[in-house]
C-alpha atoms as one frame of an Amber mdcrd trajectory, in Angstrom:
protein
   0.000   0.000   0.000   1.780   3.292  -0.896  -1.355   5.779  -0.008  -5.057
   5.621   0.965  -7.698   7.709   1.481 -10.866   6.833   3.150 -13.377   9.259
   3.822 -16.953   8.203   5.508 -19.930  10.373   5.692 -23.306   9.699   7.630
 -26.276  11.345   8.993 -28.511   9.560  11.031 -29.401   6.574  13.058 -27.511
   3.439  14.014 -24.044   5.024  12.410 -21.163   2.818  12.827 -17.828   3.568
  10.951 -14.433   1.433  11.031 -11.391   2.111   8.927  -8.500  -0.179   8.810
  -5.397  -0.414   7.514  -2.147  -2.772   7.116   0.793  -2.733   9.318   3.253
  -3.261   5.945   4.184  -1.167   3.014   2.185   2.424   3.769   3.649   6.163
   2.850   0.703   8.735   3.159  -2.567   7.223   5.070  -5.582   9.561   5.291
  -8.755   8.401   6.750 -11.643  10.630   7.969 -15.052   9.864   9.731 -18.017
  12.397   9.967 -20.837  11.618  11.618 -23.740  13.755  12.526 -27.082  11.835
  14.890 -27.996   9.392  16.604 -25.877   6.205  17.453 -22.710   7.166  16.473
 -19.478   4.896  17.117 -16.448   5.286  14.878 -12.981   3.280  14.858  -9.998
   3.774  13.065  -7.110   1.643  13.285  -3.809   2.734  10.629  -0.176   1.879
  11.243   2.674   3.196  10.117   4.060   6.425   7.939   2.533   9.893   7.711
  -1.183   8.999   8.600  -3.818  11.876   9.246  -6.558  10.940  11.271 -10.257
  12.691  11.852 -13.408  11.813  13.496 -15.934  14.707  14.311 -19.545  13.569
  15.470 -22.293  15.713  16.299 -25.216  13.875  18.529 -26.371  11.202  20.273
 -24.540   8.116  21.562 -21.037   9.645  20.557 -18.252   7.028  20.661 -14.564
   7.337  19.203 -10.991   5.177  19.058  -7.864   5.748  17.368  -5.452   3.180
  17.577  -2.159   3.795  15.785   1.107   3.857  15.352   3.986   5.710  13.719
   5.451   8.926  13.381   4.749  12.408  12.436   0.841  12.118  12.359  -1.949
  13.910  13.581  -5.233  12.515  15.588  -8.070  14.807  16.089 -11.369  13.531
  17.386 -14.171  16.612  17.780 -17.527  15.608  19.548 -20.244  18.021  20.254
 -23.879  18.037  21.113 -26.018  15.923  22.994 -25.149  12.592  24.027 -22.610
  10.595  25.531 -19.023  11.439  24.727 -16.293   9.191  24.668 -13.176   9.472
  22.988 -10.341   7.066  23.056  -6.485   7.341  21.991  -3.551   4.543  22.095
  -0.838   4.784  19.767   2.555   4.754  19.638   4.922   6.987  17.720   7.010
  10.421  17.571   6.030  13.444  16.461   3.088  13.580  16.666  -0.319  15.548
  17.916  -3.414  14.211  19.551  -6.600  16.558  20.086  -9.592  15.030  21.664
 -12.437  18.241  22.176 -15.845  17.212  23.554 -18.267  19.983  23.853 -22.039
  19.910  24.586 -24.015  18.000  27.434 -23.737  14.893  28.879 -20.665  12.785
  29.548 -17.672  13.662  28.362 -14.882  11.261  28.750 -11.375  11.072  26.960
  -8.566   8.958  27.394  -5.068   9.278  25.425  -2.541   6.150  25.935   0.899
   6.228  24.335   3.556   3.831  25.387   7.254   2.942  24.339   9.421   5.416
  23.363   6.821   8.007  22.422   9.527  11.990  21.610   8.148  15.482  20.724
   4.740  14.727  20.956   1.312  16.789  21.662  -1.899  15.110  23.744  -4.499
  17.538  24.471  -7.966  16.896  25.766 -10.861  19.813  25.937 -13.435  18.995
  27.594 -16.499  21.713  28.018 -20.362  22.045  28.310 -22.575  20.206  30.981
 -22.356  17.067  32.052 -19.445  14.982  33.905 -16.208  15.479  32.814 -13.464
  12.620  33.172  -9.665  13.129  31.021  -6.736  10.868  31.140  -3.835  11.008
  29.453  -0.539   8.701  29.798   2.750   8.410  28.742   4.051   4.749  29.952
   6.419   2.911  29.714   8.755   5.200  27.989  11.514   7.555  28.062   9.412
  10.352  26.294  11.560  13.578  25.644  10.003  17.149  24.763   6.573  15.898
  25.246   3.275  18.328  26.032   0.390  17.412  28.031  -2.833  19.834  28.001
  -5.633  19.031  29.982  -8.552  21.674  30.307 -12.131  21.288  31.378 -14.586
  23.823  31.866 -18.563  24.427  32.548 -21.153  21.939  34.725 -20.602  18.679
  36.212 -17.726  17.121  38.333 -14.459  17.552  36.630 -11.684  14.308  37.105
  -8.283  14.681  35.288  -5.790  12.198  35.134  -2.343  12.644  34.133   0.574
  10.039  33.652   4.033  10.592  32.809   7.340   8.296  33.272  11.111   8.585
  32.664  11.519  11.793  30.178  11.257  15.698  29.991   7.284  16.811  29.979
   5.544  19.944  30.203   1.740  19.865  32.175  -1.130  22.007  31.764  -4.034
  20.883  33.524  -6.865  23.841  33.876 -10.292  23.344  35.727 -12.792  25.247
  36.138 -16.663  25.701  36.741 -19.054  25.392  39.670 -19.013  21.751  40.435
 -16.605  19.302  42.228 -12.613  19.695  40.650 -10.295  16.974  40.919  -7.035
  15.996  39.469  -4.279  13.449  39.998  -0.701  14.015  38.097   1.454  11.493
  38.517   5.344  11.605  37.318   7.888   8.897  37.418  11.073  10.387  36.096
């Protein structure tokens, strides 16, 4: 495989979305998931090379994973509205950026995994509107360098962060606020 593009588009009810890829042979991966109402669950599962990764749902039963791994890449999931948001990360690779923004009401809940050897790389979660908030983001297992962790959550509901960093040079932003209960646990093992 020396480049694919995927690109999935639905509307309404029962939406599910997957998009796969080989571990062997890849240069330029794209794949990109929009969903809009109802159901919505989306997957996407690429290895290797300069993949670019997008999910953005808007309603409903909101559900998101990115597995991956490689360098230089970019994973972005985007939820908003109404329903219940969850948004999963676990990949492995340098250089690279992952954005997970939830927005609306209801649950929001994000979680960004990278193990083994993960350098100069960008995890951010955004979490905002009503509804209980729970981010977690690790680094494990690694001796990261030059590494960036934002957390932020804002608006109603209880607010739990989670952060997770071992052996390597990090920089944390967590940022809470809102009316309701605030908690966050940052762990570092350097």
């Amino acid at each position: 495989c020396s480049s694919a593009t995927i690109d999935i588009d639905q509307n309404g009810d029962d939406n599910l979305a997957k998009s796969y890829s080989q571990y062997t042979n890849h240069s330029g991966n794209q794949s990109s998931i929009n969903q809009n109402g109802n159901s919505n669950v989306a997957y996407i599962d690429l290895d290797e090379d300069d993949n670019e990764i997008s999910i953005t749902q808007t309603g409903d039963d909101l559900e998101a994973e990115v597995y991956m791994s490689g360098d230089d890449n970019v994973y972005t999931i985007s939820q908003s509205g109404t329903g219940e948001h969850y948004a999963k990360f676990y990949a492995f690779g340098d250089d690279s950026t992952w954005t997970a923004t939830q927005s609306g009401s209801g649950d929001h809940n994000a979680y960004i995994k990278s193990c083994n050897n993960c350098n100069n790389n960008d995890a951010t979660i955004t979490q905002s509107g009503s509804g209980n908030k729970d981010g977690d983001i690790e680094f494990r297992n690694n001796p990261s360098d030059n590494s960036t962790v934002n957390l932020t959550q804002s608006g109603d509901g209880a607010h739990v962060g989670n952060v997770r960093v071992e052996q390597g040079n990090y920089t944390v932003n967590a940022t809470q606020s809102g009316v309701s209960a605030k908690s966050y646990v940052a762990v570092f093992d350097c």
